[in-house]
Amino acid sequence: MSLIVQKFGGTSMGNVERIRQVASRVISEKNNNNDVIVVVSAMSGETNRLLNLALEIGGTHNNLATDMVISTGEQVSAGLLSIALNNEGYKAVPMLAHQVKIKTDGTYGNARIFSIDAENIKKQLENNNIVVVAGFQGIDDYGCITTLGRGGSDTTAVAIAAALNAERCDIFTDVEGVYTSDPSIVPEARRLDVVYFDEMIEMSSLGAKVLQIRSVEFAMKYKVNLFVKSTFVDGPGTQIKFSSKEDSMEELQVSSVACDKDEAKLSIRGIPDKPGIAAAIFSSIADAGLVVDMIIQNISVEGLTDLTFTVTKKDLKKALEITQNMAIKLNAKEVLSDDKIAKISVIGVGMRNHFGTASTMFSALSKENINIMMISTSEIKISCIVELKYAELATRILHETFNLGINNKL
Ligand code: ADP
Ligand code: ASP
Ligand code: MG
């Protein structure tokens, strides 16, 4: 008998009919003589609805009470799926974070898991129960509910799989695996049989929300056997694994293109070009708990320079307030902001061994007259900030340029 963790996302849990479909997938795994733990997301749209209610009444992101509100969608899902399983004659128990003892830090809205005490789950499995866990939630040192960041049910599933040493963790979603790009933007995108952990980490951090980045980091750290599969179509899905020597012979220069519309950029113009200025600006931003992504600084002219950086859209208001205060202190000329941007990235471990990826990328964008506002690179990715209105076009053009729509592996 093996232990399998299955996770079902919002679309998969979208209505009563779909929850019954999910139940039959769970049952067929149980009928394979396996122990099954299921992690569920809120029904699609529910977390947004709850978040909007909290914001409308005056709440803020990343706040204790807001987490209390937005964590409830998963509770409903866990209850409904357990009922559906019971109705089919299977023993199932719904469990919340305090019962599973998913301990996190106190960063409301974006908490990190410290530990999971597997004992309660094990007891339920010993009694032949299917365990249905509400994803996305944890508890802090005070026993308060925290949430794990958007898409966090993926992380709940992988963390439970790691804590219980599961044979496999299957992330079931509304597409058939991980693709060469978001299939909702690029119809020619191709499902990948295998994606390497390094690539998946980049993909997740650059907008491919099919797996939350923390779930990939967890799976990598604890060597969880991780798959992405479709709830609705049977198929092999995608395995996320470590690359081996033989694999690297076949590496493509670029294996995927990601698009992230969730960033905004700020520029602080006309600041003195002297040591300590960048430190002062970014320390105050970090002190407010905001994460900065890309940064560029222009060449100084007559002792003055411009700094441009990006934050997530939800952090823009707070970042703007802080930057405007800093601008007054530093006697800067002005602060500009723009939330009509998108970050388009090409990713591939093969970039390490190929030359010219950047020039191919930039030429392809320029042929379409798409202006690049910012660039950042790592060993295995290149990202460009472009105008939001070009997000889809740029993604499709790059997918085509790097020949990702056809099976061009050796
Ligand atoms: P769930 O609700 O099941 O957690 P998500 O909406 O979080 O599902 O993630 C699945 C979605 O991720 C897909 O519908 C797809 O539009 C999007 N996506 C973005 N990039 C990719 C990619 N490279 N491969 C597959 N899906 C992707
Ligand atoms: N329901 C949460 C969200 O919408 C968590 C998840 O779906 O994974 O972000
Ligand atoms: Mg998700």
XYZ file of C-alpha atoms in Angstrom, residues 49-60:
12
model
C -14.916 37.128 -3.760
C -13.905 36.810 -0.093
C -10.872 39.072 -0.540
C -12.977 41.743 -2.220
C -15.454 41.624 0.665
C -12.622 42.118 3.150
C -11.159 45.012 1.130
C -14.564 46.613 0.569
C -15.247 46.817 4.274
C -11.896 48.530 4.777
C -9.584 45.565 5.316
C -6.085 45.280 3.940
